[in-house]
Amino acid sequence: MKRIDIVVPCYNEQEVLETFYNETSKVTSTFDHYSFRFLFVDDGSRDQTIVIMKQLAREHDEVKYLSFSRNFGKEAAMYAGLFYSSGDYVIIMDADLQHPPAMIPAMIAGIEEGYDCCAARRVSREGESRLRSLFSQAFYRLSNRMTDVQMPQNAVDFRIMSRDMVDSILALAEVERFSKGIFAWVGFETKWLPYENVERTLGTTKWSFWKLFKYALGGITSFSITPLRFVSGMGFFIFLFACLYIAATLIQTLIFGVDVPGYVTTLCAVLFLGGIVELSIGILGEYVAHIYMEAKDRPIFILRQTNLTKHKEEPTQHDSEPDV
Ligand code: UDP
Ligand code: MG
């Protein structure tokens, strides 16, 4: 019998966790040709999430939990879940029931049709603030234009994947993870299932606007070097313009003599170039920051407790210590 692991990243989800388990296991219990296992990842919650996980694990053998030493973010939680998964297929879904468990049979059907992956895509964004929808739209448009990987708009992190695809995702062991990009980057055949957005009824969203903005910016710079090319291109055009302007000024001076007033031109040029230089350094800095974070090679998460008996090797292994 094939096994499906359900990875659930949880951060302060004490209000929903039990309902989530009940609703989801109602769906999974209708399958008798698959066995299911829940892999709850407690992302350093500050509430009773871990207590509820332990209780569920005591009551149900198929419930496993992994608990982080602090909040590492949803990306790290998803990575940890995938890392410790061993099923033939892995489902990733949110704990807040915004990812309807009722879609699981359709996802499994997709896999049985021969797809490597079957993922959900929202057809409506009701219940979401207008500003957030607007920024999200702008992000996808910008990102898809700049990168080779095409991320379908409104795709959510609710999906089932084959073992091969999960292993490919794990092979991308970057510390600063952007799963929406990684899912698209590894390729494989994906079937999309549309669904109506479900509002969160219990608990609250863990994403502030600022957190999302940083996430989006990190997403673009970790998958595309177009901003760097843009800076080079801009530099080139400014250089061309400067050459023409110098030539014109020289000729003008030679013919008509020195024309002293030029206060506005000078000020504009200094401010304009100063702005461009700042912008370029900023863009460059984003990439340097990525290099810096990756070069440190820190583990993506730190585990504090788990009821998984078979531990894997920790994700980051340092082969040798430097001679001091
Ligand atoms: N989450 C997490 N770590 C975080 C933030 C969120 O594991 O730092 C989990 C959260 O518990 C939920 C899922 O990620 O299961 C999605 O979060 P949320 O519902 O807050 O995001 P939204 O649906 O508003 O995008
Ligand atoms: Mg949610």
Short mmCIF file of C-alpha atoms and ligand atoms in Angstrom, two decimals:
data_model
loop_
_atom_site.label_atom_id
_atom_site.label_comp_id
_atom_site.label_asym_id
_atom_site.label_seq_id
_atom_site.Cartn_x
_atom_site.Cartn_y
_atom_site.Cartn_z
CA MET A 1 0.00 0.00 0.00
CA LYS A 2 1.33 3.42 -0.93
CA ARG A 3 1.74 6.06 1.72
CA ILE A 4 0.89 9.75 1.58
CA ASP A 5 2.49 12.15 4.05
CA ILE A 6 0.58 15.32 4.86
CA VAL A 7 2.93 18.15 5.83
CA VAL A 8 1.28 20.92 7.85
CA PRO A 9 3.28 24.02 8.82
CA CYS A 10 1.79 25.50 12.01
CA TYR A 11 2.55 28.75 13.76
CA ASN A 12 0.27 29.68 16.64
CA GLU A 13 -2.58 27.52 15.40
CA GLN A 14 -4.00 26.27 18.72
CA GLU A 15 -7.55 27.32 17.77
CA VAL A 16 -7.68 25.30 14.56
CA LEU A 17 -5.37 22.35 14.88
CA GLU A 18 -7.87 19.89 16.28
CA THR A 19 -10.60 20.90 13.83
CA PHE A 20 -8.03 20.65 11.04
CA TYR A 21 -7.13 17.11 12.06
CA ASN A 22 -10.76 16.03 12.38
CA GLU A 23 -11.81 17.51 9.05
CA THR A 24 -8.80 16.17 7.18
CA SER A 25 -8.84 12.68 8.66
CA LYS A 26 -12.53 12.45 7.76
CA VAL A 27 -11.44 12.76 4.12
CA THR A 28 -8.37 10.54 4.35
CA SER A 29 -10.28 7.74 6.08
CA THR A 30 -12.36 7.26 2.93
CA PHE A 31 -9.31 5.85 1.16
CA ASP A 32 -8.41 2.25 1.79
CA HIS A 33 -5.73 1.87 -0.85
CA TYR A 34 -3.47 4.55 0.66
CA SER A 35 -2.17 4.98 4.17
CA PHE A 36 -1.78 8.50 5.49
CA ARG A 37 0.58 10.11 7.94
CA PHE A 38 0.36 13.61 9.34
CA LEU A 39 3.61 15.53 9.74
CA PHE A 40 2.80 18.60 11.82
CA VAL A 41 5.60 21.14 11.91
CA ASP A 42 5.44 23.48 14.87
CA ASP A 43 7.28 26.58 13.69
CA GLY A 44 8.22 27.86 17.14
CA SER A 45 4.66 28.67 18.18
CA ARG A 46 4.20 30.76 21.30
CA ASP A 47 0.83 29.28 22.17
CA GLN A 48 -0.36 25.75 22.98
CA THR A 49 0.12 24.40 19.43
CA ILE A 50 2.77 21.88 20.47
CA VAL A 51 0.63 20.63 23.37
CA ILE A 52 -2.23 19.93 20.96
CA MET A 53 0.13 18.21 18.54
CA LYS A 54 1.41 15.94 21.29
CA GLN A 55 -2.10 15.13 22.36
CA LEU A 56 -3.10 14.26 18.78
CA ALA A 57 0.02 12.11 18.50
CA ARG A 58 -0.91 10.25 21.68
CA GLU A 59 -4.39 9.54 20.36
CA HIS A 60 -3.47 8.70 16.78
CA ASP A 61 -0.49 6.65 15.65
CA GLU A 62 -0.36 8.31 12.24
CA VAL A 63 0.31 11.74 13.75
CA LYS A 64 3.94 12.88 13.87
CA TYR A 65 5.22 16.24 14.92
CA LEU A 66 8.42 18.22 14.50
CA SER A 67 8.95 21.23 16.68
CA PHE A 68 11.43 24.02 15.97
CA SER A 69 13.56 25.80 18.55
CA ARG A 70 12.10 29.14 17.40
CA ASN A 71 10.04 30.64 14.57
CA PHE A 72 11.93 29.98 11.33
CA GLY A 73 9.09 30.89 8.95
CA LYS A 74 6.68 28.91 6.82
CA GLU A 75 9.31 28.21 4.16
CA ALA A 76 11.55 26.48 6.72
CA ALA A 77 8.56 24.59 8.12
CA MET A 78 7.62 23.28 4.67
CA TYR A 79 11.23 22.31 4.01
CA ALA A 80 11.47 20.43 7.31
CA GLY A 81 8.23 18.58 6.58
CA LEU A 82 9.44 17.55 3.13
CA PHE A 83 12.83 16.64 4.55
CA TYR A 84 11.39 14.25 7.11
CA SER A 85 8.72 12.87 4.80
CA SER A 86 9.19 9.40 3.40
CA GLY A 87 5.83 8.65 1.78
CA ASP A 88 5.39 7.86 -1.91
CA TYR A 89 3.52 11.15 -2.16
CA VAL A 90 3.54 14.26 -0.04
CA ILE A 91 0.73 16.75 0.45
CA ILE A 92 1.48 20.24 1.78
CA MET A 93 -1.40 22.18 3.28
CA ASP A 94 -2.07 25.01 5.72
CA ALA A 95 -3.44 24.31 9.15
CA ASP A 96 -6.12 27.01 9.01
CA LEU A 97 -8.55 25.09 6.76
CA GLN A 98 -8.14 27.70 4.02
CA HIS A 99 -6.91 24.76 1.97
CA PRO A 100 -10.06 22.63 1.78
CA PRO A 101 -9.42 18.99 2.73
CA ALA A 102 -12.32 18.13 0.41
CA MET A 103 -9.90 18.72 -2.49
CA ILE A 104 -7.62 15.89 -1.45
CA PRO A 105 -9.48 13.18 -3.44
CA ALA A 106 -9.25 15.29 -6.61
CA MET A 107 -5.53 15.79 -5.99
CA ILE A 108 -4.96 12.08 -5.54
CA ALA A 109 -6.96 11.46 -8.71
CA GLY A 110 -4.57 13.81 -10.51
CA ILE A 111 -1.59 11.82 -9.33
CA GLU A 112 -3.27 8.60 -10.43
CA GLU A 113 -3.77 10.12 -13.88
CA GLY A 114 0.01 10.21 -14.09
CA TYR A 115 0.85 13.78 -13.04
CA ASP A 116 3.86 14.33 -10.76
CA CYS A 117 2.10 17.11 -8.98
CA CYS A 118 -1.41 18.36 -8.47
CA ALA A 119 -1.80 21.84 -7.03
CA ALA A 120 -4.56 24.22 -6.02
CA ARG A 121 -5.12 27.61 -7.54
CA ARG A 122 -7.53 30.23 -6.23
CA VAL A 123 -10.06 31.59 -8.68
CA SER A 124 -11.22 34.31 -6.31
CA ARG A 125 -9.46 36.32 -3.67
CA GLU A 126 -12.52 37.32 -1.69
CA GLY A 127 -11.91 38.14 1.91
CA GLU A 128 -8.52 39.57 1.09
CA SER A 129 -7.69 43.26 1.26
CA ARG A 130 -7.64 45.10 -2.07
CA LEU A 131 -4.15 46.39 -1.49
CA ARG A 132 -2.86 42.89 -0.92
CA SER A 133 -4.52 41.57 -4.10
CA LEU A 134 -3.14 44.49 -6.08
CA PHE A 135 0.42 43.96 -4.88
CA SER A 136 0.15 40.25 -5.43
CA GLN A 137 -0.93 40.82 -9.02
CA ALA A 138 1.92 43.26 -9.62
CA PHE A 139 4.38 40.81 -8.12
CA TYR A 140 3.40 37.93 -10.39
CA ARG A 141 3.42 40.10 -13.46
CA LEU A 142 6.85 41.50 -12.66
CA SER A 143 8.32 38.22 -11.54
CA ASN A 144 7.06 36.23 -14.54
CA ARG A 145 8.46 38.83 -16.89
CA MET A 146 11.85 38.81 -15.19
CA THR A 147 12.41 35.13 -14.58
CA ASP A 148 12.53 32.01 -16.70
CA VAL A 149 10.28 30.16 -14.30
CA GLN A 150 6.63 30.95 -14.81
CA MET A 151 4.68 31.05 -11.56
CA PRO A 152 0.96 30.76 -12.15
CA GLN A 153 -0.86 33.60 -10.47
CA ASN A 154 -3.04 32.70 -7.50
CA ALA A 155 -1.27 29.40 -6.98
CA VAL A 156 -1.21 28.49 -3.31
CA ASP A 157 1.05 26.14 -1.36
CA PHE A 158 -1.60 23.39 -1.34
CA ARG A 159 -0.39 20.49 -3.43
CA ILE A 160 0.43 16.83 -3.69
CA MET A 161 3.79 15.82 -5.11
CA SER A 162 5.49 12.59 -6.11
CA ARG A 163 8.58 11.39 -4.26
CA ASP A 164 10.76 12.32 -7.26
CA MET A 165 9.53 15.88 -7.20
CA VAL A 166 9.95 16.17 -3.41
CA ASP A 167 13.52 14.88 -3.69
CA SER A 168 14.26 17.42 -6.42
CA ILE A 169 12.93 20.20 -4.21
CA LEU A 170 15.10 19.01 -1.33
CA ALA A 171 18.12 19.06 -3.63
CA LEU A 172 17.70 22.83 -3.79
CA ALA A 173 19.04 23.35 -0.30
CA GLU A 174 19.23 27.12 -0.36
CA VAL A 175 18.76 28.82 2.99
CA GLU A 176 16.60 31.66 1.69
CA ARG A 177 13.78 29.68 0.24
CA PHE A 178 11.02 30.82 -2.04
CA SER A 179 8.90 27.75 -2.56
CA LYS A 180 6.55 29.16 -5.18
CA GLY A 181 9.60 29.68 -7.38
CA ILE A 182 11.23 26.40 -6.39
CA PHE A 183 8.08 24.40 -7.25
CA ALA A 184 8.05 25.99 -10.69
CA TRP A 185 11.83 25.73 -11.16
CA VAL A 186 12.08 21.96 -10.63
CA GLY A 187 9.57 21.45 -13.43
CA PHE A 188 7.53 18.20 -13.57
CA GLU A 189 4.01 17.90 -14.88
CA THR A 190 1.56 19.82 -12.72
CA LYS A 191 -2.21 19.62 -12.85
CA TRP A 192 -4.01 22.73 -11.57
CA LEU A 193 -7.20 22.53 -9.60
CA PRO A 194 -9.20 25.75 -9.28
CA TYR A 195 -11.04 26.56 -6.05
CA GLU A 196 -12.85 29.44 -4.40
CA ASN A 197 -10.91 31.28 -1.74
CA VAL A 198 -11.91 30.25 1.77
CA GLU A 199 -11.76 32.86 4.50
CA ARG A 200 -9.93 32.04 7.67
CA THR A 201 -12.52 31.44 10.37
CA LEU A 202 -10.26 30.56 13.28
CA GLY A 203 -6.99 32.15 14.33
CA THR A 204 -5.38 34.99 12.41
CA THR A 205 -3.13 35.40 9.40
CA LYS A 206 0.57 35.28 10.23
CA TRP A 207 1.61 37.51 7.37
CA SER A 208 1.92 41.24 7.78
CA PHE A 209 2.06 43.44 4.71
CA TRP A 210 5.74 44.20 5.33
CA LYS A 211 6.57 40.50 5.74
CA LEU A 212 4.88 39.78 2.40
CA PHE A 213 6.70 42.65 0.69
CA LYS A 214 10.09 41.38 1.84
CA TYR A 215 9.09 37.87 0.79
CA ALA A 216 8.17 39.05 -2.70
CA LEU A 217 11.37 41.04 -3.10
CA GLY A 218 13.43 38.05 -1.96
CA GLY A 219 11.49 35.90 -4.41
CA ILE A 220 12.43 38.02 -7.38
CA THR A 221 16.09 38.42 -6.48
CA SER A 222 16.54 34.73 -5.71
CA PHE A 223 15.22 33.64 -9.09
CA SER A 224 16.30 36.37 -11.45
CA ILE A 225 19.31 38.51 -12.23
CA THR A 226 17.24 40.81 -14.43
CA PRO A 227 17.46 43.69 -11.89
CA LEU A 228 21.27 43.52 -12.18
CA ARG A 229 21.06 43.57 -15.97
CA PHE A 230 18.65 46.47 -15.72
CA VAL A 231 21.20 48.43 -13.69
CA SER A 232 23.94 47.69 -16.25
CA GLY A 233 21.64 48.73 -19.07
CA MET A 234 20.68 51.92 -17.30
CA GLY A 235 24.37 52.73 -16.68
CA PHE A 236 25.13 52.21 -20.34
CA PHE A 237 22.38 54.55 -21.52
CA ILE A 238 23.33 57.24 -19.02
CA PHE A 239 26.93 56.96 -20.24
CA LEU A 240 25.80 57.36 -23.87
CA PHE A 241 23.69 60.35 -22.96
CA ALA A 242 26.60 61.88 -20.99
CA CYS A 243 28.93 61.49 -24.01
CA LEU A 244 26.47 63.25 -26.29
CA TYR A 245 25.87 65.97 -23.76
CA ILE A 246 29.61 66.54 -23.24
CA ALA A 247 30.17 66.74 -26.98
CA ALA A 248 27.32 69.20 -27.40
CA THR A 249 28.54 71.37 -24.50
CA LEU A 250 32.10 71.34 -25.81
CA ILE A 251 31.03 72.42 -29.27
CA GLN A 252 28.74 75.06 -27.82
CA THR A 253 31.56 76.41 -25.61
CA LEU A 254 34.04 76.44 -28.49
CA ILE A 255 31.67 78.34 -30.73
CA PHE A 256 29.88 80.64 -28.32
CA GLY A 257 32.36 80.81 -25.46
CA VAL A 258 31.79 79.99 -21.77
CA ASP A 259 28.20 80.29 -20.68
CA VAL A 260 28.35 80.56 -16.87
CA PRO A 261 24.76 79.97 -15.73
CA GLY A 262 24.19 76.25 -15.36
CA TYR A 263 23.04 75.95 -11.80
CA VAL A 264 19.84 74.04 -12.57
CA THR A 265 21.50 71.67 -15.03
CA THR A 266 24.29 70.84 -12.58
CA LEU A 267 21.91 70.33 -9.69
CA CYS A 268 19.61 68.11 -11.73
CA ALA A 269 22.50 66.02 -13.02
CA VAL A 270 23.98 65.55 -9.55
CA LEU A 271 20.65 64.61 -7.98
CA PHE A 272 19.64 62.34 -10.83
CA LEU A 273 22.95 60.49 -10.91
CA GLY A 274 23.05 60.31 -7.14
CA GLY A 275 19.62 58.68 -7.14
CA ILE A 276 20.62 56.18 -9.81
CA VAL A 277 23.81 55.28 -7.96
CA GLU A 278 21.89 54.72 -4.72
CA LEU A 279 19.35 52.56 -6.53
CA SER A 280 22.09 50.51 -8.18
CA ILE A 281 23.92 49.96 -4.92
CA GLY A 282 20.64 48.94 -3.32
CA ILE A 283 19.94 46.36 -6.01
CA LEU A 284 23.50 45.09 -5.85
CA GLY A 285 23.15 44.92 -2.06
CA GLU A 286 20.13 42.62 -2.36
CA TYR A 287 22.25 40.11 -4.23
CA VAL A 288 25.23 40.49 -1.92
CA ALA A 289 22.85 39.82 0.98
CA HIS A 290 21.74 36.58 -0.70
CA ILE A 291 25.36 35.52 -1.20
CA TYR A 292 26.13 36.38 2.41
CA MET A 293 23.25 34.35 3.80
CA GLU A 294 23.99 31.36 1.59
CA ALA A 295 27.74 31.51 2.26
CA LYS A 296 27.15 31.18 5.99
CA ASP A 297 25.46 27.87 5.23
CA ARG A 298 23.40 27.86 8.39
CA PRO A 299 20.83 25.13 8.86
CA ILE A 300 17.39 26.00 7.53
CA PHE A 301 15.75 25.01 10.82
CA ILE A 302 16.69 23.69 14.24
CA LEU A 303 14.65 20.88 15.69
CA ARG A 304 13.82 20.93 19.37
CA GLN A 305 11.58 17.92 19.70
CA THR A 306 9.85 15.29 17.60
CA ASN A 307 8.16 11.92 17.96
CA LEU A 308 9.65 10.61 14.73
CA THR A 309 11.72 7.61 15.69
CA LYS A 310 13.84 7.39 12.60
CA HIS A 311 15.87 10.58 12.43
CA LYS A 312 17.49 11.64 9.26
CA GLU A 313 20.85 13.32 9.14
CA GLU A 314 20.59 16.99 9.86
CA PRO A 315 20.24 19.01 6.64
CA THR A 316 23.54 20.82 6.82
CA GLN A 317 26.58 18.69 7.32
CA HIS A 318 30.00 20.25 7.62
CA ASP A 319 32.60 17.76 6.47
CA SER A 320 35.63 19.27 8.06
CA GLU A 321 36.55 21.86 10.60
CA PRO A 322 39.15 24.41 9.59
CA ASP A 323 42.61 24.02 11.13
CA VAL A 324 43.17 26.71 13.66
N1 UDP B 1 2.99 29.60 9.16
C1 UDP B 1 4.18 29.08 9.65
N2 UDP B 1 5.17 29.94 10.04
C2 UDP B 1 5.06 31.31 9.96
C3 UDP B 1 3.85 31.82 9.41
C4 UDP B 1 2.85 30.95 9.02
O1 UDP B 1 4.33 27.86 9.74
O2 UDP B 1 5.98 32.01 10.34
C5 UDP B 1 1.90 28.68 8.74
C6 UDP B 1 0.54 28.95 9.38
O3 UDP B 1 0.43 28.33 10.63
C7 UDP B 1 -0.42 28.41 8.36
C8 UDP B 1 0.30 28.65 7.04
O4 UDP B 1 1.68 28.84 7.37
O5 UDP B 1 -0.64 27.01 8.51
C9 UDP B 1 -0.24 29.86 6.31
O6 UDP B 1 -0.23 30.98 7.15
P1 UDP B 1 -1.41 32.03 7.20
O7 UDP B 1 -2.72 31.33 7.17
O8 UDP B 1 -1.15 32.92 8.35
O9 UDP B 1 -1.16 32.80 5.85
P2 UDP B 1 -2.27 33.29 4.79
O10 UDP B 1 -3.24 32.18 4.60
O11 UDP B 1 -2.88 34.49 5.40
O12 UDP B 1 -1.46 33.58 3.56
MG MG B 2 -4.22 31.15 5.89
#
